[in-house]
């Protein structure tokens, strides 16, 4: 896996700050509930990106007696907090604001201004999403975005991409709501737009939280990395059979635990030297593999093929 990069987070932070300022101004000028919901959403996104940057910094803390493998997985905690904020601050508040306006039928003024601001916001959000996609394509050039979403181990990029997709879809909903209100004079469309934005944010926040939760529980390395490590070890002349291979994603690094049957060696020292060579070559071939735990053993057939 490539080194974690905050570029996509900085793209999103710059875009969302500019968008939030524009949306708050437009919401105050027009009285649009959908626009106000979008402004809250963009403000929450700015806080989310700052949390992710803080999480990346914390994940770089060195190993110690309490955390012998380091703090790489701490970024998962902050990614989960961001997903929860997206759900409650962005989604739930937008639904509440829309329901409130739906009951009170608050009028919308100067809708053209709101539509212009929404158009500008679409351009800025597209800039942010394009930056996230560039980062995604560096590590997964041939995957669909949905497959990448399900298989990635980069929680911070997962959150940023999820936020950007939610933002663009939310802007489309808000634009349609304001336009319908302008054409019909019925403020219920604007209120319904706010509710729609909120529901959308909650759905995407749930999907993001589900993926991050899986990382917190403990996921293996990505499927392609896991298979490549398995193939690399099976090709080693020192190994006659892989009994068990476990990979564990630890932030930007990978932990590998191998149980394997070795060829016969004249002495225990010769076997230790062979194991050290296998470990060194594995880490050379896969720089993200920080820790390798290798156990030589004798395969015991139990009616199942050895695997990952």
mmCIF file of C-alpha atoms in Angstrom:
data_model
loop_
_atom_site.group_PDB
_atom_site.id
_atom_site.type_symbol
_atom_site.label_atom_id
_atom_site.label_comp_id
_atom_site.label_asym_id
_atom_site.label_seq_id
_atom_site.Cartn_x
_atom_site.Cartn_y
_atom_site.Cartn_z
ATOM 1 C CA UNK A 1 0.000 0.000 0.000
ATOM 2 C CA UNK A 2 1.309 3.457 -0.808
ATOM 3 C CA UNK A 3 2.268 5.874 1.925
ATOM 4 C CA UNK A 4 -0.671 7.724 3.392
ATOM 5 C CA UNK A 5 -0.949 11.175 1.899
ATOM 6 C CA UNK A 6 -2.942 14.098 3.293
ATOM 7 C CA UNK A 7 -3.233 15.723 -0.149
ATOM 8 C CA UNK A 8 -6.856 14.680 -0.615
ATOM 9 C CA UNK A 9 -7.671 15.986 2.874
ATOM 10 C CA UNK A 10 -6.131 19.392 2.112
ATOM 11 C CA UNK A 11 -8.048 19.572 -1.182
ATOM 12 C CA UNK A 12 -11.283 18.848 0.676
ATOM 13 C CA UNK A 13 -10.522 21.298 3.509
ATOM 14 C CA UNK A 14 -9.790 24.177 1.121
ATOM 15 C CA UNK A 15 -12.891 23.468 -0.954
ATOM 16 C CA UNK A 16 -15.243 23.052 1.992
ATOM 17 C CA UNK A 17 -14.046 26.218 3.745
ATOM 18 C CA UNK A 18 -14.790 28.317 0.690
ATOM 19 C CA UNK A 19 -18.103 26.550 0.162
ATOM 20 C CA UNK A 20 -19.204 27.000 3.778
ATOM 21 C CA UNK A 21 -18.594 30.758 3.672
ATOM 22 C CA UNK A 22 -20.581 31.101 0.439
ATOM 23 C CA UNK A 23 -23.442 28.926 1.670
ATOM 24 C CA UNK A 24 -23.868 30.729 4.984
ATOM 25 C CA UNK A 25 -23.994 34.046 3.153
ATOM 26 C CA UNK A 26 -26.542 32.708 0.697
ATOM 27 C CA UNK A 27 -28.633 31.083 3.465
ATOM 28 C CA UNK A 28 -28.798 34.376 5.375
ATOM 29 C CA UNK A 29 -29.665 36.303 2.207
ATOM 30 C CA UNK A 30 -32.319 33.927 0.878
ATOM 31 C CA UNK A 31 -33.718 32.232 3.980
ATOM 32 C CA UNK A 32 -33.339 28.822 2.277
ATOM 33 C CA UNK A 33 -33.539 25.813 4.563
ATOM 34 C CA UNK A 34 -31.838 23.576 2.011
ATOM 35 C CA UNK A 35 -29.024 26.119 1.681
ATOM 36 C CA UNK A 36 -28.650 26.393 5.470
ATOM 37 C CA UNK A 37 -28.492 22.594 5.726
ATOM 38 C CA UNK A 38 -25.779 22.573 3.059
ATOM 39 C CA UNK A 39 -23.856 25.288 4.963
ATOM 40 C CA UNK A 40 -23.934 23.220 8.158
ATOM 41 C CA UNK A 41 -22.824 20.195 6.163
ATOM 42 C CA UNK A 42 -19.821 22.049 4.709
ATOM 43 C CA UNK A 43 -18.847 23.422 8.136
ATOM 44 C CA UNK A 44 -18.990 19.923 9.619
ATOM 45 C CA UNK A 45 -16.844 18.698 6.735
ATOM 46 C CA UNK A 46 -14.163 21.301 7.570
ATOM 47 C CA UNK A 47 -14.046 20.044 11.151
ATOM 48 C CA UNK A 48 -13.932 16.485 9.876
ATOM 49 C CA UNK A 49 -10.902 17.144 7.703
ATOM 50 C CA UNK A 50 -9.068 18.756 10.633
ATOM 51 C CA UNK A 51 -9.836 15.665 12.717
ATOM 52 C CA UNK A 52 -8.429 13.406 9.993
ATOM 53 C CA UNK A 53 -5.219 15.446 9.803
ATOM 54 C CA UNK A 54 -4.890 15.218 13.584
ATOM 55 C CA UNK A 55 -5.513 11.472 13.401
ATOM 56 C CA UNK A 56 -2.797 11.019 10.764
ATOM 57 C CA UNK A 57 -0.365 12.875 13.010
ATOM 58 C CA UNK A 58 -1.285 10.730 16.014
ATOM 59 C CA UNK A 59 -0.905 7.546 13.955
ATOM 60 C CA UNK A 60 2.772 8.362 13.420
ATOM 61 C CA UNK A 61 3.603 8.011 17.126
ATOM 62 C CA UNK A 62 6.450 5.513 17.646
ATOM 63 C CA UNK A 63 5.987 2.125 19.266
ATOM 64 C CA UNK A 64 6.310 1.890 23.033
ATOM 65 C CA UNK A 65 5.746 -0.622 25.832
ATOM 66 C CA UNK A 66 2.001 0.068 25.869
ATOM 67 C CA UNK A 67 1.617 0.006 22.090
ATOM 68 C CA UNK A 68 4.368 -2.356 20.868
ATOM 69 C CA UNK A 69 3.197 -2.220 17.251
ATOM 70 C CA UNK A 70 2.843 1.552 17.234
ATOM 71 C CA UNK A 71 -0.264 3.724 16.883
ATOM 72 C CA UNK A 72 -0.947 3.255 13.175
ATOM 73 C CA UNK A 73 -4.520 2.113 13.744
ATOM 74 C CA UNK A 74 -5.401 5.295 15.663
ATOM 75 C CA UNK A 75 -6.430 6.896 12.370
ATOM 76 C CA UNK A 76 -9.324 4.406 12.263
ATOM 77 C CA UNK A 77 -10.697 5.875 15.498
ATOM 78 C CA UNK A 78 -10.706 9.405 14.101
ATOM 79 C CA UNK A 79 -12.228 8.218 10.836
ATOM 80 C CA UNK A 80 -15.088 6.659 12.813
ATOM 81 C CA UNK A 81 -15.605 9.906 14.759
ATOM 82 C CA UNK A 82 -15.814 11.765 11.438
ATOM 83 C CA UNK A 83 -18.422 9.308 10.141
ATOM 84 C CA UNK A 84 -20.507 9.799 13.299
ATOM 85 C CA UNK A 85 -20.253 13.584 12.990
ATOM 86 C CA UNK A 86 -21.320 13.354 9.362
ATOM 87 C CA UNK A 87 -24.353 11.339 10.493
ATOM 88 C CA UNK A 88 -25.456 13.467 13.442
ATOM 89 C CA UNK A 89 -24.174 16.986 12.726
ATOM 90 C CA UNK A 90 -24.672 16.860 8.973
ATOM 91 C CA UNK A 91 -27.499 14.389 8.435
ATOM 92 C CA UNK A 92 -29.694 14.533 11.526
ATOM 93 C CA UNK A 93 -29.502 18.331 11.778
ATOM 94 C CA UNK A 94 -30.459 18.732 8.121
ATOM 95 C CA UNK A 95 -33.488 16.484 8.609
ATOM 96 C CA UNK A 96 -34.495 18.471 11.708
ATOM 97 C CA UNK A 97 -34.092 21.794 9.907
ATOM 98 C CA UNK A 98 -36.148 20.555 6.947
ATOM 99 C CA UNK A 99 -38.919 19.217 9.168
ATOM 100 C CA UNK A 100 -39.041 22.509 11.077
ATOM 101 C CA UNK A 101 -39.368 24.536 7.885
ATOM 102 C CA UNK A 102 -41.910 22.105 6.468
ATOM 103 C CA UNK A 103 -44.172 22.712 9.459
ATOM 104 C CA UNK A 104 -43.760 26.495 9.485
ATOM 105 C CA UNK A 105 -43.741 27.109 5.701
ATOM 106 C CA UNK A 106 -40.996 29.728 5.882
ATOM 107 C CA UNK A 107 -40.736 31.606 2.553
ATOM 108 C CA UNK A 108 -37.667 31.665 0.302
ATOM 109 C CA UNK A 109 -36.293 34.986 -0.943
ATOM 110 C CA UNK A 110 -33.806 35.661 -3.744
ATOM 111 C CA UNK A 111 -33.614 32.042 -4.947
ATOM 112 C CA UNK A 112 -31.441 33.054 -7.913
ATOM 113 C CA UNK A 113 -28.638 33.912 -5.474
ATOM 114 C CA UNK A 114 -28.990 30.491 -3.875
ATOM 115 C CA UNK A 115 -28.793 28.787 -7.273
ATOM 116 C CA UNK A 116 -25.633 30.722 -8.202
ATOM 117 C CA UNK A 117 -23.962 29.805 -4.916
ATOM 118 C CA UNK A 118 -24.931 26.168 -5.367
ATOM 119 C CA UNK A 119 -23.408 26.213 -8.838
ATOM 120 C CA UNK A 120 -20.134 27.633 -7.484
ATOM 121 C CA UNK A 121 -20.205 25.004 -4.728
ATOM 122 C CA UNK A 122 -20.561 22.224 -7.298
ATOM 123 C CA UNK A 123 -17.364 23.413 -9.007
ATOM 124 C CA UNK A 124 -15.431 23.527 -5.714
ATOM 125 C CA UNK A 125 -16.715 20.130 -4.590
ATOM 126 C CA UNK A 126 -15.845 18.656 -7.974
ATOM 127 C CA UNK A 127 -12.293 19.982 -7.463
ATOM 128 C CA UNK A 128 -12.122 18.240 -4.088
ATOM 129 C CA UNK A 129 -13.541 14.959 -5.424
ATOM 130 C CA UNK A 130 -11.141 15.034 -8.379
ATOM 131 C CA UNK A 131 -8.240 15.311 -5.927
ATOM 132 C CA UNK A 132 -9.551 12.338 -3.941
ATOM 133 C CA UNK A 133 -10.004 10.257 -7.091
ATOM 134 C CA UNK A 134 -6.450 11.041 -8.202
ATOM 135 C CA UNK A 135 -5.183 9.692 -4.892
ATOM 136 C CA UNK A 136 -7.402 6.614 -5.228
ATOM 137 C CA UNK A 137 -6.171 5.895 -8.751
ATOM 138 C CA UNK A 138 -2.539 5.997 -7.634
ATOM 139 C CA UNK A 139 -3.098 2.863 -5.565
ATOM 140 C CA UNK A 140 -6.018 1.250 -7.408
ATOM 141 C CA UNK A 141 -5.873 2.212 -11.094
ATOM 142 C CA UNK A 142 -8.073 -0.641 -12.329
ATOM 143 C CA UNK A 143 -10.732 -0.934 -9.634
ATOM 144 C CA UNK A 144 -14.231 0.486 -9.772
ATOM 145 C CA UNK A 145 -14.864 3.093 -7.095
ATOM 146 C CA UNK A 146 -17.354 0.798 -5.352
ATOM 147 C CA UNK A 147 -14.879 -2.087 -5.255
ATOM 148 C CA UNK A 148 -12.188 0.258 -3.972
ATOM 149 C CA UNK A 149 -14.610 1.510 -1.298
ATOM 150 C CA UNK A 150 -15.214 -2.063 -0.080
ATOM 151 C CA UNK A 151 -11.583 -3.200 -0.231
ATOM 152 C CA UNK A 152 -9.486 -0.143 0.680
ATOM 153 C CA UNK A 153 -7.590 0.010 3.970
ATOM 154 C CA UNK A 154 -7.014 3.795 3.717
ATOM 155 C CA UNK A 155 -9.631 5.039 6.145
ATOM 156 C CA UNK A 156 -8.831 8.736 5.759
ATOM 157 C CA UNK A 157 -9.145 8.627 1.976
ATOM 158 C CA UNK A 158 -12.312 6.551 2.326
ATOM 159 C CA UNK A 159 -13.883 9.245 4.513
ATOM 160 C CA UNK A 160 -12.839 12.125 2.250
ATOM 161 C CA UNK A 161 -14.165 10.400 -0.863
ATOM 162 C CA UNK A 162 -17.426 9.540 0.921
ATOM 163 C CA UNK A 163 -17.859 13.137 2.051
ATOM 164 C CA UNK A 164 -17.181 14.490 -1.428
ATOM 165 C CA UNK A 165 -19.678 12.150 -3.069
ATOM 166 C CA UNK A 166 -22.268 13.043 -0.418
ATOM 167 C CA UNK A 167 -21.580 16.735 -0.959
ATOM 168 C CA UNK A 168 -22.046 16.608 -4.738
ATOM 169 C CA UNK A 169 -25.256 14.596 -4.482
ATOM 170 C CA UNK A 170 -26.478 16.887 -1.706
ATOM 171 C CA UNK A 171 -25.815 19.942 -3.844
ATOM 172 C CA UNK A 172 -27.849 18.399 -6.654
ATOM 173 C CA UNK A 173 -30.757 17.824 -4.254
ATOM 174 C CA UNK A 174 -30.511 21.349 -2.845
ATOM 175 C CA UNK A 175 -30.336 22.865 -6.345
ATOM 176 C CA UNK A 176 -33.451 20.968 -7.428
ATOM 177 C CA UNK A 177 -35.277 21.960 -4.216
ATOM 178 C CA UNK A 178 -34.496 25.667 -4.571
ATOM 179 C CA UNK A 179 -35.351 25.613 -8.285
ATOM 180 C CA UNK A 180 -38.729 23.962 -7.626
ATOM 181 C CA UNK A 181 -39.461 26.467 -4.887
ATOM 182 C CA UNK A 182 -38.629 29.338 -7.244
ATOM 183 C CA UNK A 183 -40.806 27.930 -10.045
ATOM 184 C CA UNK A 184 -43.822 27.020 -7.888
ATOM 185 C CA UNK A 185 -43.588 29.469 -5.011
ATOM 186 C CA UNK A 186 -44.096 26.552 -2.621
ATOM 187 C CA UNK A 187 -41.486 26.534 0.219
ATOM 188 C CA UNK A 188 -42.289 22.889 0.933
ATOM 189 C CA UNK A 189 -39.896 21.902 -1.854
ATOM 190 C CA UNK A 190 -37.058 23.737 -0.118
ATOM 191 C CA UNK A 191 -37.875 22.040 3.192
ATOM 192 C CA UNK A 192 -38.093 18.656 1.486
ATOM 193 C CA UNK A 193 -34.683 19.332 -0.073
ATOM 194 C CA UNK A 194 -33.184 19.857 3.376
ATOM 195 C CA UNK A 195 -34.671 16.544 4.538
ATOM 196 C CA UNK A 196 -33.371 14.813 1.394
ATOM 197 C CA UNK A 197 -29.854 16.144 1.976
ATOM 198 C CA UNK A 198 -29.996 14.915 5.566
ATOM 199 C CA UNK A 199 -31.164 11.430 4.633
ATOM 200 C CA UNK A 200 -28.439 11.194 1.976
ATOM 201 C CA UNK A 201 -25.753 12.202 4.483
ATOM 202 C CA UNK A 202 -26.950 9.635 7.003
ATOM 203 C CA UNK A 203 -26.895 6.838 4.413
ATOM 204 C CA UNK A 204 -23.360 7.634 3.277
ATOM 205 C CA UNK A 205 -22.198 8.132 6.876
ATOM 206 C CA UNK A 206 -23.574 4.679 7.727
ATOM 207 C CA UNK A 207 -21.730 3.085 4.792
ATOM 208 C CA UNK A 208 -18.470 4.811 5.730
ATOM 209 C CA UNK A 209 -18.848 3.897 9.425
ATOM 210 C CA UNK A 210 -19.471 0.251 8.497
ATOM 211 C CA UNK A 211 -16.212 0.081 6.541
ATOM 212 C CA UNK A 212 -14.203 1.862 9.245
ATOM 213 C CA UNK A 213 -15.685 -0.381 11.942
ATOM 214 C CA UNK A 214 -14.376 -3.384 10.041
ATOM 215 C CA UNK A 215 -10.893 -1.821 10.038
ATOM 216 C CA UNK A 216 -11.078 -1.199 13.784
ATOM 217 C CA UNK A 217 -12.078 -4.819 14.426
ATOM 218 C CA UNK A 218 -9.048 -5.879 12.367
ATOM 219 C CA UNK A 219 -8.847 -6.470 8.633
ATOM 220 C CA UNK A 220 -6.288 -8.361 6.622
ATOM 221 C CA UNK A 221 -4.199 -6.586 4.033
ATOM 222 C CA UNK A 222 -6.107 -5.801 0.842
ATOM 223 C CA UNK A 223 -6.958 -8.890 -1.272
ATOM 224 C CA UNK A 224 -4.342 -8.182 -3.943
ATOM 225 C CA UNK A 225 -1.578 -7.591 -1.371
ATOM 226 C CA UNK A 226 -2.546 -10.709 0.591
ATOM 227 C CA UNK A 227 -2.487 -12.862 -2.546
ATOM 228 C CA UNK A 228 0.824 -11.385 -3.663
ATOM 229 C CA UNK A 229 2.431 -12.118 -0.286
ATOM 230 C CA UNK A 230 1.107 -15.687 -0.406
ATOM 231 C CA UNK A 231 2.479 -16.202 -3.925
ATOM 232 C CA UNK A 232 5.847 -14.710 -2.926
ATOM 233 C CA UNK A 233 6.223 -17.089 0.023
ATOM 234 C CA UNK A 234 5.097 -20.163 -1.906
ATOM 235 C CA UNK A 235 7.767 -19.449 -4.525
ATOM 236 C CA UNK A 236 10.564 -19.449 -1.940
ATOM 237 C CA UNK A 237 12.899 -22.482 -2.250
ATOM 238 C CA UNK A 238 13.303 -22.616 1.545
ATOM 239 C CA UNK A 239 9.592 -23.341 2.021
ATOM 240 C CA UNK A 240 7.915 -26.590 1.051
ATOM 241 C CA UNK A 241 4.417 -25.711 2.244
ATOM 242 C CA UNK A 242 2.516 -22.759 3.685
ATOM 243 C CA UNK A 243 0.533 -24.055 6.643
ATOM 244 C CA UNK A 244 -0.990 -20.739 7.684
ATOM 245 C CA UNK A 245 -0.637 -17.150 6.548
ATOM 246 C CA UNK A 246 -2.261 -14.263 8.419
ATOM 247 C CA UNK A 247 -1.992 -10.609 7.377
ATOM 248 C CA UNK A 248 -3.260 -7.712 9.461
ATOM 249 C CA UNK A 249 -3.499 -4.118 8.278
ATOM 250 C CA UNK A 250 -2.022 -1.787 10.883
ATOM 251 C CA UNK A 251 -2.580 1.739 9.623
ATOM 252 C CA UNK A 252 -0.271 2.158 6.641
ATOM 253 C CA UNK A 253 1.743 -0.931 7.624
ATOM 254 C CA UNK A 254 1.054 -4.669 7.500
ATOM 255 C CA UNK A 255 1.696 -7.390 10.063
ATOM 256 C CA UNK A 256 2.434 -10.865 8.630
ATOM 257 C CA UNK A 257 2.337 -14.097 10.610
ATOM 258 C CA UNK A 258 3.553 -17.188 8.736
ATOM 259 C CA UNK A 259 3.502 -20.840 9.733
ATOM 260 C CA UNK A 260 5.373 -22.909 7.157
ATOM 261 C CA UNK A 261 7.061 -26.246 6.585
ATOM 262 C CA UNK A 262 10.714 -25.760 5.647
ATOM 263 C CA UNK A 263 13.122 -27.930 3.699
ATOM 264 C CA UNK A 264 15.541 -30.019 5.779
ATOM 265 C CA UNK A 265 18.533 -28.146 7.180
ATOM 266 C CA UNK A 266 21.661 -29.540 8.750
ATOM 267 C CA UNK A 267 21.245 -27.466 11.895
ATOM 268 C CA UNK A 268 18.889 -25.187 13.708
ATOM 269 C CA UNK A 269 21.208 -22.247 12.984
ATOM 270 C CA UNK A 270 20.957 -22.922 9.256
ATOM 271 C CA UNK A 271 17.156 -22.879 9.480
ATOM 272 C CA UNK A 272 17.224 -19.604 11.434
ATOM 273 C CA UNK A 273 19.452 -18.035 8.769
ATOM 274 C CA UNK A 274 17.030 -19.238 6.070
ATOM 275 C CA UNK A 275 14.040 -17.780 7.930
ATOM 276 C CA UNK A 276 15.822 -14.448 8.343
ATOM 277 C CA UNK A 277 16.536 -14.405 4.613
ATOM 278 C CA UNK A 278 12.876 -15.130 3.788
ATOM 279 C CA UNK A 279 11.735 -12.318 6.105
ATOM 280 C CA UNK A 280 14.228 -9.804 4.686
ATOM 281 C CA UNK A 281 13.270 -10.603 1.109
ATOM 282 C CA UNK A 282 9.569 -10.370 1.952
ATOM 283 C CA UNK A 283 10.000 -6.899 3.469
ATOM 284 C CA UNK A 284 12.095 -5.820 0.487
ATOM 285 C CA UNK A 285 9.389 -6.957 -1.911
ATOM 286 C CA UNK A 286 6.601 -5.436 0.211
ATOM 287 C CA UNK A 287 7.873 -2.267 1.969
ATOM 288 C CA UNK A 288 4.556 -1.887 3.811
ATOM 289 C CA UNK A 289 5.243 -5.110 5.731
ATOM 290 C CA UNK A 290 6.696 -3.771 8.983
ATOM 291 C CA UNK A 291 6.506 -6.921 11.128
ATOM 292 C CA UNK A 292 6.971 -10.590 10.155
ATOM 293 C CA UNK A 293 6.398 -13.424 12.626
ATOM 294 C CA UNK A 294 7.659 -16.688 11.120
ATOM 295 C CA UNK A 295 7.080 -20.085 12.713
ATOM 296 C CA UNK A 296 8.612 -23.220 11.166
ATOM 297 C CA UNK A 297 6.392 -26.247 11.699
ATOM 298 C CA UNK A 298 5.350 -29.589 10.260
ATOM 299 C CA UNK A 299 2.095 -29.696 8.336
ATOM 300 C CA UNK A 300 -0.613 -31.841 9.887
ATOM 301 C CA UNK A 301 -3.331 -32.705 7.392
ATOM 302 C CA UNK A 302 -6.765 -32.227 8.961
ATOM 303 C CA UNK A 303 -8.944 -32.588 5.924
ATOM 304 C CA UNK A 304 -8.509 -28.998 4.789
ATOM 305 C CA UNK A 305 -6.077 -27.319 2.467
ATOM 306 C CA UNK A 306 -3.646 -24.827 3.977
ATOM 307 C CA UNK A 307 -4.594 -21.272 3.180
ATOM 308 C CA UNK A 308 -4.558 -17.697 4.191
#
